[in-house]
mmCIF file of C-alpha atoms in Angstrom:
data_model
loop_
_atom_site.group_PDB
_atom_site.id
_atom_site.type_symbol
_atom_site.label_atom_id
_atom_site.label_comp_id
_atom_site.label_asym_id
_atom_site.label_seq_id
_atom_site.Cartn_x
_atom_site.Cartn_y
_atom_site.Cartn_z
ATOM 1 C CA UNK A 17 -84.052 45.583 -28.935
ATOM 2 C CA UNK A 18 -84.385 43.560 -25.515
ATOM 3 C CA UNK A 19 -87.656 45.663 -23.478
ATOM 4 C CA UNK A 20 -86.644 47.061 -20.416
ATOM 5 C CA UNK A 21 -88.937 45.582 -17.854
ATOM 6 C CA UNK A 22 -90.278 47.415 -14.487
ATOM 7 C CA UNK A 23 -87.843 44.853 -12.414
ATOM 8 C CA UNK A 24 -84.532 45.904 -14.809
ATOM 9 C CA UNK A 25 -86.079 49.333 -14.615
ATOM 10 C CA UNK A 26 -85.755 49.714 -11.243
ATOM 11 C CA UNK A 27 -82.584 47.660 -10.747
ATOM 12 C CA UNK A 28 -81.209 50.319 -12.544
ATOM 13 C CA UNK A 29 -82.661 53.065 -10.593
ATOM 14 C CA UNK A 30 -81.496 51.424 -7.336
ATOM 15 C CA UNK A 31 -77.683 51.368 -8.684
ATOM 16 C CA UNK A 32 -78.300 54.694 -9.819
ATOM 17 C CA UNK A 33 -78.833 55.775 -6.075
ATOM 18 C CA UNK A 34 -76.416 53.985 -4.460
ATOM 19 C CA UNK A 35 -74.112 55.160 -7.152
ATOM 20 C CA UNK A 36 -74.743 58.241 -6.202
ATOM 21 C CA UNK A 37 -74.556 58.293 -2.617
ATOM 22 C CA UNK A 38 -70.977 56.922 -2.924
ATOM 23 C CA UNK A 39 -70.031 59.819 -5.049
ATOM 24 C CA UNK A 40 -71.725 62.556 -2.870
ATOM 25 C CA UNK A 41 -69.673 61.336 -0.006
ATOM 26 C CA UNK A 42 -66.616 61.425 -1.666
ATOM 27 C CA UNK A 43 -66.926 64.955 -2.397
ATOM 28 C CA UNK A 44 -67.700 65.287 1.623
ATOM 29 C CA UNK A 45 -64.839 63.970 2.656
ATOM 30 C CA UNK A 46 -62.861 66.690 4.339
ATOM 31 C CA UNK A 47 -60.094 66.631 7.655
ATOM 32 C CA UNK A 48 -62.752 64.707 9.836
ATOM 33 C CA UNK A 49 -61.582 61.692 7.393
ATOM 34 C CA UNK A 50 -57.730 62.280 8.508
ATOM 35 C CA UNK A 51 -58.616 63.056 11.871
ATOM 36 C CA UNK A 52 -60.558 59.507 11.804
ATOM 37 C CA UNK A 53 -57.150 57.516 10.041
ATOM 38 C CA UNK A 54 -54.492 59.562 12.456
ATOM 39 C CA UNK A 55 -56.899 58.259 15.408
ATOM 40 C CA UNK A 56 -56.411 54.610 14.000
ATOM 41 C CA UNK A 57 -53.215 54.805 13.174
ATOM 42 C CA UNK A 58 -51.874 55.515 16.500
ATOM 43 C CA UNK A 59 -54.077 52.875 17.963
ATOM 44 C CA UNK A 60 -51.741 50.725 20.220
ATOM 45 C CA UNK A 61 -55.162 48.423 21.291
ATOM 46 C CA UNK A 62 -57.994 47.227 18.724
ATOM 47 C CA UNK A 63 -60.229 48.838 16.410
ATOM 48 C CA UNK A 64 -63.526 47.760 17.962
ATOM 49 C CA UNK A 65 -66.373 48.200 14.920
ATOM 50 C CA UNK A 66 -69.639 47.794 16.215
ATOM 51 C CA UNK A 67 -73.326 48.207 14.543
ATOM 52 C CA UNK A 68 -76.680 47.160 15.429
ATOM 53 C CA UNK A 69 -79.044 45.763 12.688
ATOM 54 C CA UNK A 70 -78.208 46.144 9.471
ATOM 55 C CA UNK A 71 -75.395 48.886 10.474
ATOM 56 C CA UNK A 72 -73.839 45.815 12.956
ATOM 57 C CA UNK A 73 -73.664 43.456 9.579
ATOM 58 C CA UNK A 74 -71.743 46.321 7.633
ATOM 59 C CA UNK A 75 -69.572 46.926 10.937
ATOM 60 C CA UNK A 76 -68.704 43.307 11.266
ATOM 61 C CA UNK A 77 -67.642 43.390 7.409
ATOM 62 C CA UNK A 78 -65.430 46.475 7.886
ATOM 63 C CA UNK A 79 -63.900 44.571 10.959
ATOM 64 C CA UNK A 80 -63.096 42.363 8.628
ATOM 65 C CA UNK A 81 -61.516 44.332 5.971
ATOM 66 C CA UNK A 82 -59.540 46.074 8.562
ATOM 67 C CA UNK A 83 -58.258 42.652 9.839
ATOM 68 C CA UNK A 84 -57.313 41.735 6.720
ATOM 69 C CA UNK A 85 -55.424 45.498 5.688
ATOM 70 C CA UNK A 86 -52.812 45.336 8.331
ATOM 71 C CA UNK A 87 -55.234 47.119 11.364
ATOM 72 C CA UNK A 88 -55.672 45.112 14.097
ATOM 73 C CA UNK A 89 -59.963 44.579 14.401
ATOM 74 C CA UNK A 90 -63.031 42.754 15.693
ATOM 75 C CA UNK A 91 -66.282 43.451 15.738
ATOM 76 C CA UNK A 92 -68.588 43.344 18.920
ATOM 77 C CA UNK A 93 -72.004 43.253 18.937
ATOM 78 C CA UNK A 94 -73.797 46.244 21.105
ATOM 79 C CA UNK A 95 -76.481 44.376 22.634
ATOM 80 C CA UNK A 96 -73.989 41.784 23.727
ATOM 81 C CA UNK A 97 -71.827 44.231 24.991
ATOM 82 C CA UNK A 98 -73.926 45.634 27.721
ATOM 83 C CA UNK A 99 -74.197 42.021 28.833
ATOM 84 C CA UNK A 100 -70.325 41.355 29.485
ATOM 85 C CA UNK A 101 -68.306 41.955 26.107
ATOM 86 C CA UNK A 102 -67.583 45.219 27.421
ATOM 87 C CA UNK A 103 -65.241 43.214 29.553
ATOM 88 C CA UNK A 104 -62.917 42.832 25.698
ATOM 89 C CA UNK A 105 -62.787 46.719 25.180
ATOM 90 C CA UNK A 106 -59.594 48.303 26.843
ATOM 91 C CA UNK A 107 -58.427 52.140 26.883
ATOM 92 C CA UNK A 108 -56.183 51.226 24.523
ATOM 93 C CA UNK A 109 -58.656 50.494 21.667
ATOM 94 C CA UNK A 110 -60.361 52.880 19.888
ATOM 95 C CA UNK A 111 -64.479 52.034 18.540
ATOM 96 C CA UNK A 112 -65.605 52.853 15.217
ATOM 97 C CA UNK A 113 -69.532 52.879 15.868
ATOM 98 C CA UNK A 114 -72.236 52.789 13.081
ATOM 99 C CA UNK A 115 -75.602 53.879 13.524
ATOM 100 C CA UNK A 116 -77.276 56.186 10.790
ATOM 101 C CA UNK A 117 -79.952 57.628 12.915
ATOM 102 C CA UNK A 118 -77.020 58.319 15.922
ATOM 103 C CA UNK A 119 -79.525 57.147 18.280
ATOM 104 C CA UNK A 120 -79.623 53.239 18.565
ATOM 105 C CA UNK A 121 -80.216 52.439 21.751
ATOM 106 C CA UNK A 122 -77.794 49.305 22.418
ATOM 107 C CA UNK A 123 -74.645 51.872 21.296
ATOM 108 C CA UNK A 124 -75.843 54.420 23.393
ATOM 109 C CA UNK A 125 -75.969 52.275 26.259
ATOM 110 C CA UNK A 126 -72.663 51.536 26.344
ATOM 111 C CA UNK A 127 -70.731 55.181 25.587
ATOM 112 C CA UNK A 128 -70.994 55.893 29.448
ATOM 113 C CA UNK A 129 -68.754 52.572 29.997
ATOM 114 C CA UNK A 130 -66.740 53.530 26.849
ATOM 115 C CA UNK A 131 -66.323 57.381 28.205
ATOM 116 C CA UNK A 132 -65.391 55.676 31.890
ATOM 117 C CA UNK A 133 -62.522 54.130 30.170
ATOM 118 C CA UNK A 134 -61.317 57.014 28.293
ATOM 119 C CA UNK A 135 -61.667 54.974 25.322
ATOM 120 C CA UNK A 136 -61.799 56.965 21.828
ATOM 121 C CA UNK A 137 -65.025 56.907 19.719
ATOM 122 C CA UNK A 138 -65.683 57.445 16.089
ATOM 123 C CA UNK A 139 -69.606 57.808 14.995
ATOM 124 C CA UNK A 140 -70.025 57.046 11.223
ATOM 125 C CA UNK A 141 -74.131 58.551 11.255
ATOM 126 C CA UNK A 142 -76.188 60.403 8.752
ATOM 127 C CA UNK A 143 -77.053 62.980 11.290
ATOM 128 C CA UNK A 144 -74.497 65.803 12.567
ATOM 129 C CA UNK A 145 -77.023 66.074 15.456
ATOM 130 C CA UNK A 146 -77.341 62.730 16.726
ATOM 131 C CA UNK A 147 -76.951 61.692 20.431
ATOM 132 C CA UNK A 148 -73.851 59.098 19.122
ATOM 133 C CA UNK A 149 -72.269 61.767 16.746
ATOM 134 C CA UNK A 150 -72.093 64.302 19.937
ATOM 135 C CA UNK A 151 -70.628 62.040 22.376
ATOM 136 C CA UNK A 152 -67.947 61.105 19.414
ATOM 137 C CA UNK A 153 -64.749 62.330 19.042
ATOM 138 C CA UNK A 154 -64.482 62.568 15.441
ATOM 139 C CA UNK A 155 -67.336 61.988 13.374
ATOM 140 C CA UNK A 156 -67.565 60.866 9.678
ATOM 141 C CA UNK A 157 -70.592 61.822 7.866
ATOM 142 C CA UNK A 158 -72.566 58.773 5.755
ATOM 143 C CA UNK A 159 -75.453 60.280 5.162
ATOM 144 C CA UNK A 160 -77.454 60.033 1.890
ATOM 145 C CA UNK A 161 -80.135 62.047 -0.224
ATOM 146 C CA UNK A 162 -82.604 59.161 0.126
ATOM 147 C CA UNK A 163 -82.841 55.261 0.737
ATOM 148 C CA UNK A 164 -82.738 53.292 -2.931
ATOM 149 C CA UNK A 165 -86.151 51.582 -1.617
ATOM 150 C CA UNK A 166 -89.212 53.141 -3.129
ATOM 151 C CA UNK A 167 -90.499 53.139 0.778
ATOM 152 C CA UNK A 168 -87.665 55.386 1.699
ATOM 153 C CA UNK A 169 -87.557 53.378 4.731
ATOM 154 C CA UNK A 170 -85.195 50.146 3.981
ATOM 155 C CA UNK A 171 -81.588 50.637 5.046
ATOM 156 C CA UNK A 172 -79.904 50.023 1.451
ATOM 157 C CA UNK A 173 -78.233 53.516 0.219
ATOM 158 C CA UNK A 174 -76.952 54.206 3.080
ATOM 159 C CA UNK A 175 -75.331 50.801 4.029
ATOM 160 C CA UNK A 176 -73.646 50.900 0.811
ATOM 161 C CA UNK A 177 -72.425 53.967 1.730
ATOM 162 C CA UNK A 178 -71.261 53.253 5.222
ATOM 163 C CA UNK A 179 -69.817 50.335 3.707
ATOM 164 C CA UNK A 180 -68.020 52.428 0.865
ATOM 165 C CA UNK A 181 -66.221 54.727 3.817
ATOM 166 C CA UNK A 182 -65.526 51.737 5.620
ATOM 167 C CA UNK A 183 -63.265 50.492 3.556
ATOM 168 C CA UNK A 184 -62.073 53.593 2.315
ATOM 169 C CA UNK A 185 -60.958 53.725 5.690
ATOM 170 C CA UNK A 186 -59.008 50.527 5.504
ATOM 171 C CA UNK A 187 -57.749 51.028 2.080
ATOM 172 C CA UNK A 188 -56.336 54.414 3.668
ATOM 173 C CA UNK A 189 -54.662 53.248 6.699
ATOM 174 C CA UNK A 190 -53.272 50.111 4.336
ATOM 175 C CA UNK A 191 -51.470 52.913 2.420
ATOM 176 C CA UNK A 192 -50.503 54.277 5.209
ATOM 177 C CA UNK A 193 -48.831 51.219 6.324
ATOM 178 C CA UNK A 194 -47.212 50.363 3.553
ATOM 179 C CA UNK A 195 -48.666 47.278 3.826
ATOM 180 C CA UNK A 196 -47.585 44.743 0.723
ATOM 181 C CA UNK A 197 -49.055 42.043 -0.926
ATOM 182 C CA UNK A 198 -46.746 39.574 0.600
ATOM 183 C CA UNK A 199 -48.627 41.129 4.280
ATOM 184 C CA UNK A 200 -51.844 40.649 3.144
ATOM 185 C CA UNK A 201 -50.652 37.029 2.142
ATOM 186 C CA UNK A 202 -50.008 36.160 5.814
ATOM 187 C CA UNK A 203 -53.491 36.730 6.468
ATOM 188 C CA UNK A 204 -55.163 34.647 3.797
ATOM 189 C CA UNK A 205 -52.554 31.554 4.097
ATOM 190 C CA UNK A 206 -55.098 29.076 3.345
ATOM 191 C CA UNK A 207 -56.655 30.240 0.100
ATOM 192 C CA UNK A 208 -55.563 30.135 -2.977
ATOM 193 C CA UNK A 209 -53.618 34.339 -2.643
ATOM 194 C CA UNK A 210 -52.124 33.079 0.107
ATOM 195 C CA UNK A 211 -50.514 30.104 -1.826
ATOM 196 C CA UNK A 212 -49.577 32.810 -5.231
ATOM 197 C CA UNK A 213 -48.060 35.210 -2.662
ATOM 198 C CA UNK A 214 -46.405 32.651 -0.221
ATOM 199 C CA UNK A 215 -45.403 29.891 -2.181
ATOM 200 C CA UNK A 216 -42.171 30.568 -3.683
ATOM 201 C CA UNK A 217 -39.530 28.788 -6.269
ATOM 202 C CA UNK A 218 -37.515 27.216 -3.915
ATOM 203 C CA UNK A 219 -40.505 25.922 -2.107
ATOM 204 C CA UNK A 220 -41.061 23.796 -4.905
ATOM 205 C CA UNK A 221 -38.355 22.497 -7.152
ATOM 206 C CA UNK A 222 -36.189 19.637 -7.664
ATOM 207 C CA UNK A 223 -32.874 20.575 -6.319
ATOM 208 C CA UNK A 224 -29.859 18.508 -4.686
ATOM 209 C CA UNK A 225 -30.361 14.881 -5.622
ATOM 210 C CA UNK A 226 -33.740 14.943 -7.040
ATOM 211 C CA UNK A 227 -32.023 17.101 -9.948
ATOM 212 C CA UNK A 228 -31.851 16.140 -13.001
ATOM 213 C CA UNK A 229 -27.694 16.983 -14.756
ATOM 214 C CA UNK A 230 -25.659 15.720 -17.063
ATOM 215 C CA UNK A 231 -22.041 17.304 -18.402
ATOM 216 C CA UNK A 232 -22.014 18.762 -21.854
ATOM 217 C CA UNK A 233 -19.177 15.761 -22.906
ATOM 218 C CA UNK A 234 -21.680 13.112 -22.208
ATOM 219 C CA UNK A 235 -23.939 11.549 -24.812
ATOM 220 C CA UNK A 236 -27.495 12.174 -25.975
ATOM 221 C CA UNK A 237 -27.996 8.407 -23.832
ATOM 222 C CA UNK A 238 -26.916 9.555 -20.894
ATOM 223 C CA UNK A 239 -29.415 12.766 -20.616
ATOM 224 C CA UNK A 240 -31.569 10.378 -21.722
ATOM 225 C CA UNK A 241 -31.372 8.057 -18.432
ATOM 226 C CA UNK A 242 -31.008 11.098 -16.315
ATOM 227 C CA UNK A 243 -34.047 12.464 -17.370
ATOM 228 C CA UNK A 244 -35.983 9.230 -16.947
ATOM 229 C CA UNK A 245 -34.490 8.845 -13.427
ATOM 230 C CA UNK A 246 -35.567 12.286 -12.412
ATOM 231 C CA UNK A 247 -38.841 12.206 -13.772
ATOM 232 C CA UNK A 248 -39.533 16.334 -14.939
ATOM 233 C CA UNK A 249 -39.109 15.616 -18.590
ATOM 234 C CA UNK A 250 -35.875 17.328 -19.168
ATOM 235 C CA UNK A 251 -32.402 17.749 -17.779
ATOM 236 C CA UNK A 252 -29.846 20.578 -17.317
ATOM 237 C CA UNK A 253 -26.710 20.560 -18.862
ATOM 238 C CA UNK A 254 -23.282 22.062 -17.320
ATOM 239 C CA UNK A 255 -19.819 22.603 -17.606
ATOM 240 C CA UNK A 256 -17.021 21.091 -16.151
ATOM 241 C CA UNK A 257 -17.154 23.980 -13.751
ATOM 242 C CA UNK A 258 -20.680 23.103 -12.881
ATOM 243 C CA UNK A 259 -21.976 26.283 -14.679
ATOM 244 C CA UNK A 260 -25.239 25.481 -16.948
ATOM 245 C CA UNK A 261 -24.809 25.847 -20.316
ATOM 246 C CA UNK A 262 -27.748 24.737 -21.714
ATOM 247 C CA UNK A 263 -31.140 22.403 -21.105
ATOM 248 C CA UNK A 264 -32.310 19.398 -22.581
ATOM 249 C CA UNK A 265 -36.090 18.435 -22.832
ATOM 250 C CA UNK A 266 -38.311 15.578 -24.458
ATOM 251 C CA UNK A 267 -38.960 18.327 -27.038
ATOM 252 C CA UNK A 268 -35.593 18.179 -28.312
ATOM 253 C CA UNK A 269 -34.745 14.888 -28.236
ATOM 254 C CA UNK A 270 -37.933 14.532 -30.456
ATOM 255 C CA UNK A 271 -36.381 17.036 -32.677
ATOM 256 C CA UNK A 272 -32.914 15.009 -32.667
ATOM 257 C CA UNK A 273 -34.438 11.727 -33.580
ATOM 258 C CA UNK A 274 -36.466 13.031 -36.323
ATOM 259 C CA UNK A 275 -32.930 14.735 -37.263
ATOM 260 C CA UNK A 276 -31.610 10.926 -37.278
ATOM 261 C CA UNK A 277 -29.572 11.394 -34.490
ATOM 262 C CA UNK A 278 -28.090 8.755 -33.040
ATOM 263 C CA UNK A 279 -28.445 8.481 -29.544
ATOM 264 C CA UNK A 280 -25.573 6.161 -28.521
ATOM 265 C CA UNK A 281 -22.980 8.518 -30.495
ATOM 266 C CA UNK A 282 -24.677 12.253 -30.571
ATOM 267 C CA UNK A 283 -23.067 14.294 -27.727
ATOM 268 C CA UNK A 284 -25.785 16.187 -25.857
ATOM 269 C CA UNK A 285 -23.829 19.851 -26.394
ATOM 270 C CA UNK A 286 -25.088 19.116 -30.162
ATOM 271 C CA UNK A 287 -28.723 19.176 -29.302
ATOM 272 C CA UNK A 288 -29.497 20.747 -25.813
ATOM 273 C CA UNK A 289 -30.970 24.110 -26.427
ATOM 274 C CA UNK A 290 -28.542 27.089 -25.325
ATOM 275 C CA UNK A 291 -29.119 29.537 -22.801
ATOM 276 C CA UNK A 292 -32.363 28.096 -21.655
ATOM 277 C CA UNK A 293 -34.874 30.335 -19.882
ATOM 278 C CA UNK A 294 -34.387 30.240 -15.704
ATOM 279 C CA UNK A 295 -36.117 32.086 -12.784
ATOM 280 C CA UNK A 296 -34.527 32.663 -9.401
ATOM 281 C CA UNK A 297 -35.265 30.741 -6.572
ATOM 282 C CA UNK A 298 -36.540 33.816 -4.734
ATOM 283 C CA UNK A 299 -38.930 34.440 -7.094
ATOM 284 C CA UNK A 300 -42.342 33.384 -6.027
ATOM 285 C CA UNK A 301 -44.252 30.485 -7.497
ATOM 286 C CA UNK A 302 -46.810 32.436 -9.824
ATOM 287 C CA UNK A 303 -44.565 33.701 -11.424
ATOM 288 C CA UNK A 304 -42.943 30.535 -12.784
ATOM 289 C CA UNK A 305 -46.551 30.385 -13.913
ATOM 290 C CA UNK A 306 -46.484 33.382 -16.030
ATOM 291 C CA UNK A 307 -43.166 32.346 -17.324
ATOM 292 C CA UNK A 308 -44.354 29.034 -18.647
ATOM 293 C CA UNK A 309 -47.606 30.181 -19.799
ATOM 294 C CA UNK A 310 -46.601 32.865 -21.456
ATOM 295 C CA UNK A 311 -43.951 30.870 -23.341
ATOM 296 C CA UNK A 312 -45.754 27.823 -23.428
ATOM 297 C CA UNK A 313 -42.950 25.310 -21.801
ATOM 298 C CA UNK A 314 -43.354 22.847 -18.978
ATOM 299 C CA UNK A 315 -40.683 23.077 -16.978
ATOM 300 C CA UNK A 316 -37.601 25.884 -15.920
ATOM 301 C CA UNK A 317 -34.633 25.949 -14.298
ATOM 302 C CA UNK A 318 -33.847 27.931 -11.292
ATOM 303 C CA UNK A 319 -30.720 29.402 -10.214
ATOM 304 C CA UNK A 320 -29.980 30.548 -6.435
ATOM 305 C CA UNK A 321 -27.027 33.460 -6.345
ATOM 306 C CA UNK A 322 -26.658 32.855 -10.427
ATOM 307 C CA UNK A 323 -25.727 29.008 -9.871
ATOM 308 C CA UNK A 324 -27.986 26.396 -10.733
ATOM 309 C CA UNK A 325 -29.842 25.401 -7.793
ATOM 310 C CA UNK A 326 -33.212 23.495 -8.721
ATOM 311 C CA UNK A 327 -35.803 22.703 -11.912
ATOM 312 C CA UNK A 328 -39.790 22.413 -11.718
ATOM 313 C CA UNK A 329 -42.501 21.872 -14.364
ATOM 314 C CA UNK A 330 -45.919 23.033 -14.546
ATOM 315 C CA UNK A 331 -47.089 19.388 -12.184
ATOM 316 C CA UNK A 332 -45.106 20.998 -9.549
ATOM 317 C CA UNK A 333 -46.938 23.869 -9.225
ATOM 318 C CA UNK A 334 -50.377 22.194 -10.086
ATOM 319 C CA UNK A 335 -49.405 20.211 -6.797
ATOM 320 C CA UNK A 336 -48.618 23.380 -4.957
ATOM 321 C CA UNK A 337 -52.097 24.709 -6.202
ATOM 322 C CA UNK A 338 -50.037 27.921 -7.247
ATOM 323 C CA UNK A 339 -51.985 27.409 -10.418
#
């Protein structure tokens, strides 16, 4: 049995009381907590977060995750503020101020500027009592039973905690929003979400010239040539109406010549697989992904408005880094 050592031993204790300072707030959440996401909601400025210390690093994250959720946010440092920034705050915004003591003095120096403009404060404290929870409109309660440092004195339950309501806060006014994946996409274009939730079929696939067809009356040569012209490894097969009626890939022609087909007589109808799996163009990128992974192929058709439209393989999407 591994020993449990004092450093795992109180690693454990610290999660412990974090743990539980998350879970006491929950069960203080009350109307304060609407109050707080009606107030944000009908925001027509910013969400200003602001924090000093190790409150102002947690702020500047929940500006963040705000941003990100659909609710317009920045983060402005206090002592700054008092030196000019106060100058990007606007009675249309409303600040979200963190301070667990309520009396930090760079915040309070700046709610007679923020009361001048009529502009809207929430306090996220520890203390009901405090100078900043007073002078708020709504406050939301963060406080904790006791700091997870043995001291007492270094800010770590309670940042988790104001962290915790933070973005309980955002996740709530996401909902609110109805704010979709493809909306968070918009936000994150550069990473690899934005590219699963942007990046669509169409986007990537072989379509007008750079597809590879052949007519079900031609022979197995024919797809042959087409599919070394085109380059994906397979070709789709239609009627003389232009409808698809089937697929053929390097997989069955390597089924056909160990049949002893012969390629300059054998029709491709005879060895094209039927009703091959497709995905609409619509559909986004990933989820070709899925498609092919999950039934271990290379390559799909896609159909726009139930005609054939396009084809891609799994180097299409590797290029695309939808994979």
């Amino acid at each position: 049995m591994t020993e449990i050592t004092q450093s795992l031993a109180r690693a454990r204790q610290v999660l412990a009381i974090e743990a539980d300072a998350i879970a006491a707030l929950a069960e203080r959440l009350d109307h304060r907590f609407d109050a707080a996401c009606a107030l944000l909601l009908g925001c027509t400025g910013r969400v200003v977060v602001t924090g000093m210390g190790k409150s102002g690093h947690i702020a500047r994250k929940i500006a963040a995750t705000l941003a990100s959720t659909g609710t317009t946010a920045m983060f402005i440092h206090p002592a700054e503020a008092v030196h000019g920034d106060l100058g990007m705050i606007t009675a249309a915004d409303v600040v979200l101020a963190l301070s667990y003591s309520g009396e930090s003095d760079e915040i309070l120096a700046i709610l007679p500027s923020l009361k001048r403009l009529g502009v809207k404060v929430i306090a996220m404290t520890g203390r009901e009592d405090s100078t900043l929870t007073r002078a708020a409109e709504i406050w939301l309660d963060a406080g904790v039973a006791q700091e997870a440092c043995p001291l007492n004195l270094a800010p770590t339950a309670s940042t988790t905690a104001a962290l915790a309501l933070g973005d309980a806060l955002a996740v709530a006014l996401l909902d609110a929003r109805g704010f979709k994946a493809e909306d968070f996409a918009l936000s994150h274009p550069g990473g690899s979400l934005g590219r699963r939730l942007l990046v669509h079929v169409r986007d990537v696939m072989h379509g007008g010239d750079a597809l590879p067809v052949v007519r079900d009356d031609v022979l197995l040569r024919d797809a042959l040539l087409e599919i070394s012209r085109k380059g994906l490894g397979m070709t789709a097969v239609v009627d003389a109406a232009g409808a698809l009626v089937g697929v053929f890939t390097d997989g069955d022609l390597r089924r056909a010549l160990d049949a002893g087909r012969d390629v300059m007589a054998t029709p491709v109808a005879q060895v094209m697989t039927r009703n091959p799996l497709t995905i609409d163009a619509d559909h986004l990128a990933a989820e070709a992904v899925q498609v092919m992974e999950s039934r271990r192929i290379n390559g799909l058709l896609v159909l726009d408005a139930g005609r054939l439209a396009g084809a891609l393989n799994m180097h299409d999407l590797l290029r695309a880094r939808v994979v």
